[in-house]
């Protein structure tokens, strides 16, 4: 590589960094994208969103074959799972997608540099490559998009075999006998679901009294009930005291919500208690990039860090640690760099937990809405049990909840049910346009579709539901 000066040097090729690179290239900038890993796509594509969804889909089919096919009149006998084949399929999905990102970089004229980058002062970035260190110079901006890594608990350190993070829980070579999951967050519930569906006993230990505190209470309660019905066991409000590993087994010691001590014997422990920004070796301090009280990179409204010419996005900075949030920030960063009004609407960022049924949300919970808008709040609910498409598919669990405020404006939508991850997009669009429940209610929805449940919940918020 001969060229070392670019308009922008982006560090980290996850959804934040690679999308920023594409948008910047589209806007005419000459971009270098530096990545330490062998493949592009970051945590999301390699060891996060995509592989977990591949396993969720495989295990969902397995569960359907075991429990639901018979009701459709389909006899297949007892299904068997070939874990190595399931994992191989997952790897293929990941490979195809990461190769796709590499192609996108080529197509957009982005220079990809493999190596570990560090800020080297001013507008310079040093990159340790396999062939030695090189130095890059950015004419306009350096963008930090290095993402996050799993939080490790000192009394339950990862050993990569028995006590693992999500990365290894996506690669188990057999179904664990008993998997203890520490943390009932996104990862714990999704990967706990995968291995439970395939036959593992799964116990989830969570320090808070309920699952997913950012979710609407009704959704969180309904999800807890559904997962319990699927056989997941929960120790809510429990304190993890420690994990002892002997040979291939572990003892997880907890203090339960009622104050009694318990020791859970298991063969795998997944610790999923959150992620932390990854900035090791980036040279932030020397470069004058300050962190906030939670050790995230401090930025202003336009993603500028405290070091001139250095910006940051994604899991490194404030806000939810979600791939799509990082992507939006990457686009906004590039547009701001081009003098355009790049903007992210943080009030309309959806969240999805890919359990069965799925739980998806955007905006305020009912409790938050009532705290802010008191009597102006209206809530409309519609159950999938009354939706024709859901009935036909045999997926009638769950509901849509639309929360509106002054002048009927949509403040939040919470969906617990089949394909909630897809249905929430309509709600996000409504909120992005400052829409009302009436706007959703007056929009013609195809029949029969699951999306009619969103329309009916909006109608319910207006007091004129049709099918309930
Ligand atoms: P999380 O923040 O979603 O959940 C962690 C859970 O662990 C919380 O409920 C917390 O109360 C609990 N916890 C913390 N310390 C504990 C302790 N000592 N004992 C017991 N429980 C404890 O974090 P998670 O699941 O690790 O996911 C990390 C990030 O990855 C999240 O920020 C999430 O946004 C993202 N992610 C998103 C997915 C999606 O969009 N579907 C899927 C997977 C991850």
mmCIF file of N, CA and C in Angstrom, residues 216 218 362-381 400-414 427 430-431 434-442 454-464:
data_model
loop_
_atom_site.group_PDB
_atom_site.id
_atom_site.type_symbol
_atom_site.label_atom_id
_atom_site.label_comp_id
_atom_site.label_asym_id
_atom_site.label_seq_id
_atom_site.Cartn_x
_atom_site.Cartn_y
_atom_site.Cartn_z
ATOM 1 N N UNK A 216 -41.594 -2.154 28.511
ATOM 2 C CA UNK A 216 -42.859 -1.902 29.171
ATOM 3 C C UNK A 216 -43.156 -3.053 30.149
ATOM 4 N N UNK A 218 -45.792 -4.587 31.091
ATOM 5 C CA UNK A 218 -46.678 -5.662 30.615
ATOM 6 C C UNK A 218 -45.945 -6.625 29.677
ATOM 7 N N UNK A 362 -40.424 0.732 20.822
ATOM 8 C CA UNK A 362 -39.839 2.027 20.452
ATOM 9 C C UNK A 362 -40.512 3.083 21.325
ATOM 10 N N UNK A 363 -39.731 4.060 21.754
ATOM 11 C CA UNK A 363 -40.293 5.173 22.527
ATOM 12 C C UNK A 363 -40.502 4.843 23.985
ATOM 13 N N UNK A 364 -41.453 5.582 24.589
ATOM 14 C CA UNK A 364 -41.651 5.500 26.035
ATOM 15 C C UNK A 364 -42.456 4.272 26.438
ATOM 16 N N UNK A 365 -42.191 3.776 27.648
ATOM 17 C CA UNK A 365 -43.047 2.748 28.226
ATOM 18 C C UNK A 365 -44.282 3.459 28.784
ATOM 19 N N UNK A 366 -45.313 2.661 29.141
ATOM 20 C CA UNK A 366 -46.525 3.286 29.687
ATOM 21 C C UNK A 366 -46.192 4.059 30.961
ATOM 22 N N UNK A 367 -45.347 3.450 31.775
ATOM 23 C CA UNK A 367 -45.010 4.114 33.045
ATOM 24 C C UNK A 367 -44.310 5.458 32.796
ATOM 25 N N UNK A 368 -43.326 5.460 31.866
ATOM 26 C CA UNK A 368 -42.613 6.708 31.546
ATOM 27 C C UNK A 368 -43.575 7.739 30.975
ATOM 28 N N UNK A 369 -44.488 7.288 30.110
ATOM 29 C CA UNK A 369 -45.437 8.206 29.472
ATOM 30 C C UNK A 369 -46.326 8.844 30.541
ATOM 31 N N UNK A 370 -46.807 8.038 31.495
ATOM 32 C CA UNK A 370 -47.700 8.580 32.534
ATOM 33 C C UNK A 370 -46.957 9.549 33.441
ATOM 34 N N UNK A 371 -45.685 9.235 33.712
ATOM 35 C CA UNK A 371 -44.886 10.158 34.536
ATOM 36 C C UNK A 371 -44.764 11.513 33.850
ATOM 37 N N UNK A 372 -44.634 11.494 32.529
ATOM 38 C CA UNK A 372 -44.407 12.733 31.782
ATOM 39 C C UNK A 372 -45.687 13.449 31.390
ATOM 40 N N UNK A 373 -46.710 12.694 31.022
ATOM 41 C CA UNK A 373 -47.898 13.335 30.434
ATOM 42 C C UNK A 373 -49.187 13.049 31.199
ATOM 43 N N UNK A 374 -49.100 12.397 32.337
ATOM 44 C CA UNK A 374 -50.229 12.121 33.239
ATOM 45 C C UNK A 374 -51.502 11.715 32.503
ATOM 46 N N UNK A 375 -52.566 12.526 32.653
ATOM 47 C CA UNK A 375 -53.882 12.131 32.142
ATOM 48 C C UNK A 375 -54.003 12.225 30.624
ATOM 49 N N UNK A 376 -53.016 12.868 29.990
ATOM 50 C CA UNK A 376 -53.093 12.983 28.524
ATOM 51 C C UNK A 376 -52.728 11.668 27.840
ATOM 52 N N UNK A 377 -52.317 10.688 28.646
ATOM 53 C CA UNK A 377 -51.871 9.421 28.055
ATOM 54 C C UNK A 377 -53.049 8.482 27.795
ATOM 55 N N UNK A 378 -53.056 7.911 26.586
ATOM 56 C CA UNK A 378 -54.049 6.882 26.273
ATOM 57 C C UNK A 378 -53.298 5.632 25.833
ATOM 58 N N UNK A 379 -53.881 4.486 26.168
ATOM 59 C CA UNK A 379 -53.231 3.224 25.817
ATOM 60 C C UNK A 379 -54.208 2.362 25.030
ATOM 61 N N UNK A 380 -53.767 1.884 23.882
ATOM 62 C CA UNK A 380 -54.597 0.969 23.091
ATOM 63 C C UNK A 380 -53.893 -0.367 22.986
ATOM 64 N N UNK A 381 -54.652 -1.441 23.205
ATOM 65 C CA UNK A 381 -54.032 -2.763 23.160
ATOM 66 C C UNK A 381 -54.818 -3.677 22.241
ATOM 67 N N UNK A 400 -50.171 -6.067 20.882
ATOM 68 C CA UNK A 400 -49.540 -4.788 20.508
ATOM 69 C C UNK A 400 -50.109 -3.733 21.434
ATOM 70 N N UNK A 401 -49.257 -2.843 21.889
ATOM 71 C CA UNK A 401 -49.694 -1.798 22.795
ATOM 72 C C UNK A 401 -49.215 -0.457 22.235
ATOM 73 N N UNK A 402 -50.162 0.422 21.976
ATOM 74 C CA UNK A 402 -49.826 1.748 21.440
ATOM 75 C C UNK A 402 -50.109 2.776 22.527
ATOM 76 N N UNK A 403 -49.120 3.609 22.810
ATOM 77 C CA UNK A 403 -49.266 4.613 23.864
ATOM 78 C C UNK A 403 -49.231 5.999 23.222
ATOM 79 N N UNK A 404 -50.265 6.777 23.487
ATOM 80 C CA UNK A 404 -50.290 8.120 22.891
ATOM 81 C C UNK A 404 -50.339 9.178 23.985
ATOM 82 N N UNK A 405 -49.976 10.403 23.587
ATOM 83 C CA UNK A 405 -49.962 11.519 24.530
ATOM 84 C C UNK A 405 -50.811 12.658 24.004
ATOM 85 N N UNK A 406 -50.441 13.890 24.369
ATOM 86 C CA UNK A 406 -51.218 15.054 23.927
ATOM 87 C C UNK A 406 -51.459 15.039 22.417
ATOM 88 N N UNK A 407 -52.651 15.361 22.015
ATOM 89 C CA UNK A 407 -53.110 15.394 20.619
ATOM 90 C C UNK A 407 -52.948 14.056 19.899
ATOM 91 N N UNK A 408 -52.954 12.992 20.678
ATOM 92 C CA UNK A 408 -52.942 11.654 20.085
ATOM 93 C C UNK A 408 -51.603 11.208 19.530
ATOM 94 N N UNK A 409 -50.562 11.994 19.799
ATOM 95 C CA UNK A 409 -49.244 11.670 19.248
ATOM 96 C C UNK A 409 -48.706 10.359 19.820
ATOM 97 N N UNK A 410 -48.127 9.549 18.972
ATOM 98 C CA UNK A 410 -47.595 8.262 19.432
ATOM 99 C C UNK A 410 -46.329 8.513 20.255
ATOM 100 N N UNK A 411 -46.351 8.021 21.502
ATOM 101 C CA UNK A 411 -45.191 8.188 22.386
ATOM 102 C C UNK A 411 -44.370 6.916 22.478
ATOM 103 N N UNK A 412 -45.056 5.791 22.288
ATOM 104 C CA UNK A 412 -44.341 4.516 22.377
ATOM 105 C C UNK A 412 -45.205 3.400 21.853
ATOM 106 N N UNK A 413 -44.553 2.378 21.304
ATOM 107 C CA UNK A 413 -45.280 1.190 20.855
ATOM 108 C C UNK A 413 -44.497 -0.032 21.330
ATOM 109 N N UNK A 414 -45.219 -0.963 21.916
ATOM 110 C CA UNK A 414 -44.592 -2.162 22.469
ATOM 111 C C UNK A 414 -45.303 -3.374 21.894
ATOM 112 N N UNK A 427 -44.206 1.422 13.552
ATOM 113 C CA UNK A 427 -44.328 2.314 14.701
ATOM 114 C C UNK A 427 -43.189 3.333 14.719
ATOM 115 N N UNK A 430 -43.969 5.945 12.185
ATOM 116 C CA UNK A 430 -45.004 6.863 12.686
ATOM 117 C C UNK A 430 -44.382 7.877 13.641
ATOM 118 N N UNK A 431 -43.520 7.397 14.529
ATOM 119 C CA UNK A 431 -42.907 8.314 15.496
ATOM 120 C C UNK A 431 -41.940 9.276 14.820
ATOM 121 N N UNK A 434 -43.658 12.108 13.572
ATOM 122 C CA UNK A 434 -44.468 12.808 14.574
ATOM 123 C C UNK A 434 -45.933 12.419 14.450
ATOM 124 N N UNK A 435 -46.195 11.170 14.064
ATOM 125 C CA UNK A 435 -47.547 10.725 13.774
ATOM 126 C C UNK A 435 -48.405 10.478 15.003
ATOM 127 N N UNK A 436 -49.698 10.354 14.752
ATOM 128 C CA UNK A 436 -50.660 10.086 15.818
ATOM 129 C C UNK A 436 -51.204 8.658 15.651
ATOM 130 N N UNK A 437 -51.944 8.218 16.685
ATOM 131 C CA UNK A 437 -52.591 6.904 16.585
ATOM 132 C C UNK A 437 -53.556 6.912 15.401
ATOM 133 N N UNK A 438 -54.183 8.062 15.180
ATOM 134 C CA UNK A 438 -55.125 8.188 14.063
ATOM 135 C C UNK A 438 -54.415 7.959 12.720
ATOM 136 N N UNK A 439 -53.174 8.473 12.607
ATOM 137 C CA UNK A 439 -52.419 8.258 11.359
ATOM 138 C C UNK A 439 -52.238 6.770 11.083
ATOM 139 N N UNK A 440 -51.899 6.028 12.129
ATOM 140 C CA UNK A 440 -51.721 4.573 11.939
ATOM 141 C C UNK A 440 -53.070 3.932 11.644
ATOM 142 N N UNK A 441 -54.085 4.359 12.407
ATOM 143 C CA UNK A 441 -55.412 3.749 12.288
ATOM 144 C C UNK A 441 -56.035 3.979 10.911
ATOM 145 N N UNK A 442 -55.726 5.140 10.300
ATOM 146 C CA UNK A 442 -56.322 5.446 8.992
ATOM 147 C C UNK A 442 -55.493 4.913 7.823
ATOM 148 N N UNK A 454 -51.280 -3.925 14.717
ATOM 149 C CA UNK A 454 -50.747 -2.591 15.056
ATOM 150 C C UNK A 454 -51.837 -1.550 14.799
ATOM 151 N N UNK A 455 -52.498 -1.697 13.658
ATOM 152 C CA UNK A 455 -53.596 -0.779 13.318
ATOM 153 C C UNK A 455 -54.705 -0.854 14.377
ATOM 154 N N UNK A 456 -55.052 -2.079 14.770
ATOM 155 C CA UNK A 456 -56.141 -2.245 15.746
ATOM 156 C C UNK A 456 -55.759 -1.655 17.110
ATOM 157 N N UNK A 457 -54.499 -1.801 17.494
ATOM 158 C CA UNK A 457 -54.066 -1.225 18.776
ATOM 159 C C UNK A 457 -54.136 0.302 18.710
ATOM 160 N N UNK A 458 -53.806 0.863 17.526
ATOM 161 C CA UNK A 458 -53.920 2.317 17.347
ATOM 162 C C UNK A 458 -55.392 2.725 17.413
ATOM 163 N N UNK A 459 -56.246 1.920 16.788
ATOM 164 C CA UNK A 459 -57.688 2.192 16.872
ATOM 165 C C UNK A 459 -58.157 2.119 18.327
ATOM 166 N N UNK A 460 -57.631 1.141 19.058
ATOM 167 C CA UNK A 460 -58.020 0.980 20.461
ATOM 168 C C UNK A 460 -57.631 2.211 21.277
ATOM 169 N N UNK A 461 -56.470 2.798 20.950
ATOM 170 C CA UNK A 461 -56.051 4.010 21.671
ATOM 171 C C UNK A 461 -57.022 5.158 21.400
ATOM 172 N N UNK A 462 -57.689 5.098 20.246
ATOM 173 C CA UNK A 462 -58.690 6.107 19.872
ATOM 174 C C UNK A 462 -60.083 5.702 20.339
ATOM 175 N N UNK A 463 -60.154 4.558 21.009
ATOM 176 C CA UNK A 463 -61.440 4.089 21.538
ATOM 177 C C UNK A 463 -62.357 3.511 20.485
ATOM 178 N N UNK A 464 -61.816 3.042 19.365
ATOM 179 C CA UNK A 464 -62.714 2.503 18.338
ATOM 180 C C UNK A 464 -62.136 1.268 17.635
#
